[in-house]
Amino acid sequence: MNLNSYAMWFFKKKVHLFAGLIFLMVGCNEIIEYSPYKAGVRSPDEDLNIKAINRISEYSEDEFRPFKLGLVGDSHTYYDYYEKQIRQMNKHDDIDFVVHLGDITLSGIYREFIWFRDITAKLKHPMITIIGNHDYLSNGEYMYQEMFGPLNFSMVYNDCLLVFFDNVIWEKNVEDPDFEWLESVLKDGEDYRYRFVFSHIPPWSDQFNIGNEYYFNMLMDKYNVDLSIHGHTHNYRYKQPYETGPPYLVVSSSQKGEIFFLHVDEDGFYPGREDY
């Protein structure tokens, strides 16, 4: 082999090797991870709550019509249990959509958000997700906002007001939730058939001081909220803990092997609970 032939052979070898490495890097995009704490999601994974609400709005009615919600919460890294919840929800064709009550991660890291996304993609119903206190850890607040959208938001479905409220305090490093935003939304929603508020932490939790607990329930009472729905404690609870105000529903964690429902009709509403 002369010098020119050897140079050409060597050049082709390098080109093939380089092309192979490029192919490998592109094909392994989900495998190669430079840091579990990175933030940022791809375009198809952005604003998932907004996309879900747009999908739900397509079959919402201006006048009241009965509906049924699925409820889950605190899936953390209980991925096997969460997958079972998704499979169980898929057995119910009469669900309008599902609400996740927060703590979709344990540590708020990128990979946990991606795992949650991949499992949730198997759900045949739209899902709306609120932020939990664990989702604030690491870069979780920014990951949540990129993947799902705003921290506080609301929607109208079948003449019912549904309010999704970020009430995390400690991990957010604030003294109070944004009660001003919550009151403004509730004040504008007094004419709807029912009003439901979804937030991760029940007001009697240790994250709330006495003043916050009182003020939260005062807003529920003042604006005739029909039901306040939560997660966080990992245990089921349905009660009216205060002399005034609505009943409170707390759904258990994925690890408990149960799913929950909210049935809403002309006569009122009632929670459902199903073991599997």
mmCIF file of C-alpha atoms in Angstrom:
data_model
loop_
_atom_site.group_PDB
_atom_site.id
_atom_site.type_symbol
_atom_site.label_atom_id
_atom_site.label_comp_id
_atom_site.label_asym_id
_atom_site.label_seq_id
_atom_site.Cartn_x
_atom_site.Cartn_y
_atom_site.Cartn_z
ATOM 1 C CA MET A 1 0.000 0.000 0.000
ATOM 2 C CA ASN A 2 1.569 3.314 -1.051
ATOM 3 C CA LEU A 3 1.402 6.470 1.019
ATOM 4 C CA ASN A 4 -1.552 8.006 -0.844
ATOM 5 C CA SER A 5 -3.607 4.810 -0.600
ATOM 6 C CA TYR A 6 -2.858 4.512 3.101
ATOM 7 C CA ALA A 7 -3.871 8.127 3.692
ATOM 8 C CA MET A 8 -7.181 7.569 1.876
ATOM 9 C CA TRP A 9 -7.846 4.367 3.831
ATOM 10 C CA PHE A 10 -7.061 6.105 7.126
ATOM 11 C CA PHE A 11 -9.322 9.054 6.238
ATOM 12 C CA LYS A 12 -12.274 6.761 5.411
ATOM 13 C CA LYS A 13 -11.758 4.879 8.672
ATOM 14 C CA LYS A 14 -11.927 8.117 10.628
ATOM 15 C CA VAL A 15 -15.041 9.282 8.749
ATOM 16 C CA HIS A 16 -16.840 5.990 9.404
ATOM 17 C CA LEU A 17 -15.857 6.074 13.057
ATOM 18 C CA PHE A 18 -17.038 9.674 13.437
ATOM 19 C CA ALA A 19 -20.338 8.932 11.664
ATOM 20 C CA GLY A 20 -20.878 5.948 13.916
ATOM 21 C CA LEU A 21 -20.331 8.036 17.018
ATOM 22 C CA ILE A 22 -22.785 10.681 15.797
ATOM 23 C CA PHE A 23 -25.399 7.996 15.097
ATOM 24 C CA LEU A 24 -24.836 6.499 18.529
ATOM 25 C CA MET A 25 -25.206 9.846 20.279
ATOM 26 C CA VAL A 26 -28.435 10.682 18.441
ATOM 27 C CA GLY A 27 -29.886 7.235 19.033
ATOM 28 C CA CYS A 28 -29.002 7.284 22.727
ATOM 29 C CA ASN A 29 -30.441 10.689 23.520
ATOM 30 C CA GLU A 30 -32.647 9.260 26.274
ATOM 31 C CA ILE A 31 -29.837 7.100 27.654
ATOM 32 C CA ILE A 32 -27.031 9.643 27.882
ATOM 33 C CA GLU A 33 -27.713 12.059 30.721
ATOM 34 C CA TYR A 34 -25.105 14.633 31.686
ATOM 35 C CA SER A 35 -26.758 15.482 34.999
ATOM 36 C CA PRO A 36 -29.964 14.311 36.696
ATOM 37 C CA TYR A 37 -30.389 17.896 37.926
ATOM 38 C CA LYS A 38 -30.602 19.509 34.503
ATOM 39 C CA ALA A 39 -33.741 21.343 33.453
ATOM 40 C CA GLY A 40 -35.477 21.820 30.139
ATOM 41 C CA VAL A 41 -37.793 19.615 28.121
ATOM 42 C CA ARG A 42 -38.386 19.034 24.438
ATOM 43 C CA SER A 43 -41.176 20.848 22.615
ATOM 44 C CA PRO A 44 -43.666 17.914 22.587
ATOM 45 C CA ASP A 45 -43.359 17.746 26.384
ATOM 46 C CA GLU A 46 -44.018 21.424 27.048
ATOM 47 C CA ASP A 47 -47.225 22.818 28.569
ATOM 48 C CA LEU A 48 -48.856 19.438 29.110
ATOM 49 C CA ASN A 49 -51.538 20.905 31.386
ATOM 50 C CA ILE A 50 -52.447 23.510 28.802
ATOM 51 C CA LYS A 51 -52.692 20.823 26.135
ATOM 52 C CA ALA A 52 -54.840 18.667 28.413
ATOM 53 C CA ILE A 53 -57.173 21.582 29.208
ATOM 54 C CA ASN A 54 -57.531 22.399 25.510
ATOM 55 C CA ARG A 55 -58.442 18.783 24.849
ATOM 56 C CA ILE A 56 -60.930 18.713 27.743
ATOM 57 C CA SER A 57 -62.501 22.004 26.641
ATOM 58 C CA GLU A 58 -63.481 20.457 23.328
ATOM 59 C CA TYR A 59 -66.215 18.420 25.014
ATOM 60 C CA SER A 60 -67.147 20.843 27.802
ATOM 61 C CA GLU A 61 -70.702 22.217 27.742
ATOM 62 C CA ASP A 62 -71.853 25.760 28.541
ATOM 63 C CA GLU A 63 -74.686 24.353 30.643
ATOM 64 C CA PHE A 64 -74.220 21.896 33.468
ATOM 65 C CA ARG A 65 -73.826 18.238 32.561
ATOM 66 C CA PRO A 66 -72.886 15.442 35.011
ATOM 67 C CA PHE A 67 -69.278 14.289 34.896
ATOM 68 C CA LYS A 68 -66.762 12.062 36.646
ATOM 69 C CA LEU A 69 -63.156 12.817 37.528
ATOM 70 C CA GLY A 70 -60.375 10.388 38.363
ATOM 71 C CA LEU A 71 -58.079 11.397 41.225
ATOM 72 C CA VAL A 72 -54.559 10.235 42.119
ATOM 73 C CA GLY A 73 -51.688 11.756 44.056
ATOM 74 C CA ASP A 74 -48.231 11.372 45.535
ATOM 75 C CA SER A 75 -46.846 8.920 43.012
ATOM 76 C CA HIS A 76 -43.270 10.010 43.881
ATOM 77 C CA THR A 77 -40.994 7.186 42.687
ATOM 78 C CA TYR A 78 -43.537 4.434 43.329
ATOM 79 C CA TYR A 79 -43.453 3.735 39.610
ATOM 80 C CA ASP A 80 -44.736 0.159 39.709
ATOM 81 C CA TYR A 81 -47.680 1.260 41.821
ATOM 82 C CA TYR A 82 -48.334 4.295 39.645
ATOM 83 C CA GLU A 83 -48.400 2.135 36.522
ATOM 84 C CA LYS A 84 -51.021 -0.044 38.202
ATOM 85 C CA GLN A 85 -53.072 3.061 38.952
ATOM 86 C CA ILE A 86 -52.914 4.080 35.312
ATOM 87 C CA ARG A 87 -54.026 0.623 34.191
ATOM 88 C CA GLN A 88 -56.896 0.721 36.673
ATOM 89 C CA MET A 89 -58.019 4.168 35.505
ATOM 90 C CA ASN A 90 -58.009 2.928 31.925
ATOM 91 C CA LYS A 91 -60.666 0.372 32.852
ATOM 92 C CA HIS A 92 -63.129 3.217 33.467
ATOM 93 C CA ASP A 93 -64.459 4.553 30.186
ATOM 94 C CA ASP A 94 -66.809 6.979 31.949
ATOM 95 C CA ILE A 95 -64.043 9.209 33.336
ATOM 96 C CA ASP A 96 -63.959 12.680 31.787
ATOM 97 C CA PHE A 97 -60.383 13.359 32.885
ATOM 98 C CA VAL A 98 -57.921 12.714 35.722
ATOM 99 C CA VAL A 99 -56.323 15.109 38.211
ATOM 100 C CA HIS A 100 -52.981 14.329 39.864
ATOM 101 C CA LEU A 101 -52.775 16.073 43.261
ATOM 102 C CA GLY A 102 -49.007 16.644 43.201
ATOM 103 C CA ASP A 103 -45.699 15.123 44.266
ATOM 104 C CA ILE A 104 -45.118 13.490 40.909
ATOM 105 C CA THR A 105 -41.436 13.218 41.905
ATOM 106 C CA LEU A 106 -39.442 12.457 45.036
ATOM 107 C CA SER A 107 -36.497 14.809 44.518
ATOM 108 C CA GLY A 108 -37.648 17.132 41.730
ATOM 109 C CA ILE A 109 -34.924 15.979 39.327
ATOM 110 C CA TYR A 110 -35.137 15.816 35.545
ATOM 111 C CA ARG A 111 -35.150 12.038 35.233
ATOM 112 C CA GLU A 112 -38.085 11.679 37.644
ATOM 113 C CA PHE A 113 -40.177 14.086 35.567
ATOM 114 C CA ILE A 114 -39.358 12.065 32.450
ATOM 115 C CA TRP A 115 -40.285 8.770 34.097
ATOM 116 C CA PHE A 116 -43.580 10.276 35.254
ATOM 117 C CA ARG A 117 -44.255 11.552 31.744
ATOM 118 C CA ASP A 118 -43.574 8.159 30.168
ATOM 119 C CA ILE A 119 -45.899 6.275 32.524
ATOM 120 C CA THR A 120 -48.647 8.897 32.293
ATOM 121 C CA ALA A 121 -48.542 8.683 28.492
ATOM 122 C CA LYS A 122 -50.213 5.263 28.846
ATOM 123 C CA LEU A 123 -53.340 6.877 30.341
ATOM 124 C CA LYS A 124 -56.171 7.082 27.825
ATOM 125 C CA HIS A 125 -57.811 10.025 29.608
ATOM 126 C CA PRO A 126 -56.459 13.596 29.747
ATOM 127 C CA MET A 127 -54.575 14.371 32.965
ATOM 128 C CA ILE A 128 -54.115 17.685 34.758
ATOM 129 C CA THR A 129 -51.213 17.792 37.225
ATOM 130 C CA ILE A 130 -50.653 20.225 40.099
ATOM 131 C CA ILE A 131 -47.323 20.840 41.792
ATOM 132 C CA GLY A 132 -46.442 19.264 45.145
ATOM 133 C CA ASN A 133 -43.829 20.162 47.720
ATOM 134 C CA HIS A 134 -41.392 17.444 46.565
ATOM 135 C CA ASP A 135 -41.652 18.778 43.014
ATOM 136 C CA TYR A 136 -40.023 22.011 44.197
ATOM 137 C CA LEU A 137 -36.774 20.285 45.177
ATOM 138 C CA SER A 138 -33.631 20.573 42.997
ATOM 139 C CA ASN A 139 -34.678 22.276 39.734
ATOM 140 C CA GLY A 140 -38.199 20.919 40.027
ATOM 141 C CA GLU A 141 -40.054 24.235 40.017
ATOM 142 C CA TYR A 142 -38.569 25.126 36.625
ATOM 143 C CA MET A 143 -39.021 21.620 35.246
ATOM 144 C CA TYR A 144 -42.673 21.642 36.288
ATOM 145 C CA GLN A 145 -43.351 25.009 34.672
ATOM 146 C CA GLU A 146 -41.688 23.973 31.418
ATOM 147 C CA MET A 147 -43.356 20.581 31.283
ATOM 148 C CA PHE A 148 -46.821 21.517 32.548
ATOM 149 C CA GLY A 149 -47.272 25.293 32.533
ATOM 150 C CA PRO A 150 -48.315 27.828 35.209
ATOM 151 C CA LEU A 151 -48.281 26.930 38.900
ATOM 152 C CA ASN A 152 -51.750 28.443 39.480
ATOM 153 C CA PHE A 153 -54.520 28.078 36.930
ATOM 154 C CA SER A 154 -58.240 27.465 36.595
ATOM 155 C CA MET A 155 -60.755 26.202 34.078
ATOM 156 C CA VAL A 156 -64.501 25.920 33.585
ATOM 157 C CA TYR A 157 -65.964 22.527 32.785
ATOM 158 C CA ASN A 158 -69.688 21.907 32.274
ATOM 159 C CA ASP A 159 -70.559 25.126 34.128
ATOM 160 C CA CYS A 160 -68.313 24.211 37.081
ATOM 161 C CA LEU A 161 -65.267 26.167 38.228
ATOM 162 C CA LEU A 162 -62.143 24.081 38.839
ATOM 163 C CA VAL A 163 -59.270 25.912 40.527
ATOM 164 C CA PHE A 164 -55.752 24.431 40.671
ATOM 165 C CA PHE A 165 -53.765 26.171 43.397
ATOM 166 C CA ASP A 166 -50.090 25.962 44.360
ATOM 167 C CA ASN A 167 -50.120 26.100 48.170
ATOM 168 C CA VAL A 168 -46.555 24.889 48.836
ATOM 169 C CA ILE A 169 -44.761 26.988 51.470
ATOM 170 C CA TRP A 170 -41.600 25.444 52.912
ATOM 171 C CA GLU A 171 -39.918 24.146 49.750
ATOM 172 C CA LYS A 172 -40.944 27.316 47.919
ATOM 173 C CA ASN A 173 -39.417 29.393 50.717
ATOM 174 C CA VAL A 174 -42.415 31.704 51.137
ATOM 175 C CA GLU A 175 -44.522 32.639 54.151
ATOM 176 C CA ASP A 176 -47.918 32.404 52.475
ATOM 177 C CA PRO A 177 -49.423 30.887 49.335
ATOM 178 C CA ASP A 178 -50.748 33.342 46.752
ATOM 179 C CA PHE A 179 -54.085 33.850 48.476
ATOM 180 C CA GLU A 180 -54.668 37.052 46.515
ATOM 181 C CA TRP A 181 -54.717 35.092 43.257
ATOM 182 C CA LEU A 182 -56.949 32.403 44.761
ATOM 183 C CA GLU A 183 -59.483 34.928 46.043
ATOM 184 C CA SER A 184 -59.638 36.771 42.721
ATOM 185 C CA VAL A 185 -60.459 33.550 40.859
ATOM 186 C CA LEU A 186 -63.053 32.420 43.403
ATOM 187 C CA LYS A 187 -64.652 35.865 43.459
ATOM 188 C CA ASP A 188 -65.167 35.754 39.698
ATOM 189 C CA GLY A 189 -66.600 32.231 39.856
ATOM 190 C CA GLU A 190 -69.561 32.602 42.178
ATOM 191 C CA ASP A 191 -72.163 32.085 39.434
ATOM 192 C CA TYR A 192 -71.050 28.584 38.416
ATOM 193 C CA ARG A 193 -73.015 25.480 39.391
ATOM 194 C CA TYR A 194 -70.200 24.036 41.539
ATOM 195 C CA ARG A 195 -66.764 25.226 42.637
ATOM 196 C CA PHE A 196 -63.924 22.776 43.328
ATOM 197 C CA VAL A 197 -60.428 23.692 44.547
ATOM 198 C CA PHE A 198 -57.467 21.345 44.023
ATOM 199 C CA SER A 199 -54.213 21.893 45.948
ATOM 200 C CA HIS A 200 -51.516 19.575 47.194
ATOM 201 C CA ILE A 201 -51.452 20.326 50.924
ATOM 202 C CA PRO A 202 -54.547 20.185 53.171
ATOM 203 C CA PRO A 203 -54.768 23.303 55.362
ATOM 204 C CA TRP A 204 -54.361 21.416 58.654
ATOM 205 C CA SER A 205 -50.914 20.192 57.549
ATOM 206 C CA ASP A 206 -47.862 21.277 59.515
ATOM 207 C CA GLN A 207 -46.758 23.360 56.497
ATOM 208 C CA PHE A 208 -49.607 25.768 57.269
ATOM 209 C CA ASN A 209 -49.453 27.957 60.349
ATOM 210 C CA ILE A 210 -52.696 28.714 62.179
ATOM 211 C CA GLY A 211 -53.214 31.926 60.238
ATOM 212 C CA ASN A 212 -52.826 30.253 56.844
ATOM 213 C CA GLU A 213 -55.092 27.397 57.873
ATOM 214 C CA TYR A 214 -57.791 29.814 58.985
ATOM 215 C CA TYR A 215 -57.457 32.035 55.917
ATOM 216 C CA PHE A 216 -57.603 29.159 53.447
ATOM 217 C CA ASN A 217 -60.806 27.776 54.935
ATOM 218 C CA MET A 218 -62.245 31.281 55.242
ATOM 219 C CA LEU A 219 -61.860 31.726 51.477
ATOM 220 C CA MET A 220 -63.487 28.356 50.876
ATOM 221 C CA ASP A 221 -66.423 29.392 53.045
ATOM 222 C CA LYS A 222 -66.708 32.971 51.800
ATOM 223 C CA TYR A 223 -66.927 31.980 48.138
ATOM 224 C CA ASN A 224 -69.046 28.872 48.639
ATOM 225 C CA VAL A 225 -66.479 26.352 47.469
ATOM 226 C CA ASP A 226 -68.223 22.982 47.360
ATOM 227 C CA LEU A 227 -65.202 20.717 47.893
ATOM 228 C CA SER A 228 -61.480 21.168 48.557
ATOM 229 C CA ILE A 229 -59.322 18.292 47.258
ATOM 230 C CA HIS A 230 -55.753 17.439 48.318
ATOM 231 C CA GLY A 231 -52.935 14.892 48.514
ATOM 232 C CA HIS A 232 -49.704 15.151 50.557
ATOM 233 C CA THR A 233 -50.583 13.033 53.617
ATOM 234 C CA HIS A 234 -50.496 9.714 51.674
ATOM 235 C CA ASN A 235 -53.695 8.632 53.451
ATOM 236 C CA TYR A 236 -57.348 8.862 52.442
ATOM 237 C CA ARG A 237 -59.554 11.261 54.343
ATOM 238 C CA TYR A 238 -62.993 12.746 53.690
ATOM 239 C CA LYS A 239 -64.342 15.066 56.351
ATOM 240 C CA GLN A 240 -65.617 18.522 57.218
ATOM 241 C CA PRO A 241 -63.011 19.550 59.808
ATOM 242 C CA TYR A 242 -64.231 23.082 60.496
ATOM 243 C CA GLU A 243 -67.511 24.522 61.735
ATOM 244 C CA THR A 244 -67.889 26.452 58.496
ATOM 245 C CA GLY A 245 -66.611 25.798 54.998
ATOM 246 C CA PRO A 246 -66.724 22.831 52.649
ATOM 247 C CA PRO A 247 -65.852 19.181 53.155
ATOM 248 C CA TYR A 248 -62.254 18.216 52.397
ATOM 249 C CA LEU A 249 -61.132 15.195 50.403
ATOM 250 C CA VAL A 250 -57.570 13.850 50.666
ATOM 251 C CA VAL A 251 -56.457 11.068 48.313
ATOM 252 C CA SER A 252 -53.821 8.526 49.289
ATOM 253 C CA SER A 253 -50.470 7.871 47.631
ATOM 254 C CA SER A 254 -49.983 5.501 44.705
ATOM 255 C CA GLN A 255 -48.373 3.000 47.046
ATOM 256 C CA LYS A 256 -51.718 2.347 48.791
ATOM 257 C CA GLY A 257 -53.184 0.521 45.781
ATOM 258 C CA GLU A 258 -56.346 2.565 45.301
ATOM 259 C CA ILE A 259 -57.793 5.141 42.935
ATOM 260 C CA PHE A 260 -60.385 7.811 43.597
ATOM 261 C CA PHE A 261 -63.230 9.472 41.754
ATOM 262 C CA LEU A 262 -65.369 12.560 42.033
ATOM 263 C CA HIS A 263 -68.911 12.065 40.749
ATOM 264 C CA VAL A 264 -70.762 15.310 40.009
ATOM 265 C CA ASP A 265 -74.452 15.427 39.062
ATOM 266 C CA GLU A 266 -77.581 17.576 39.444
ATOM 267 C CA ASP A 267 -78.113 16.492 43.049
ATOM 268 C CA GLY A 268 -74.582 17.183 44.237
ATOM 269 C CA PHE A 269 -71.259 15.401 44.297
ATOM 270 C CA TYR A 270 -69.748 12.440 46.065
ATOM 271 C CA PRO A 271 -66.288 10.855 46.159
ATOM 272 C CA GLY A 272 -65.615 7.276 45.108
ATOM 273 C CA ARG A 273 -62.793 4.993 46.173
ATOM 274 C CA GLU A 274 -61.678 1.757 44.523
ATOM 275 C CA ASP A 275 -59.129 -0.796 45.721
ATOM 276 C CA TYR A 276 -57.381 -3.074 43.248
#
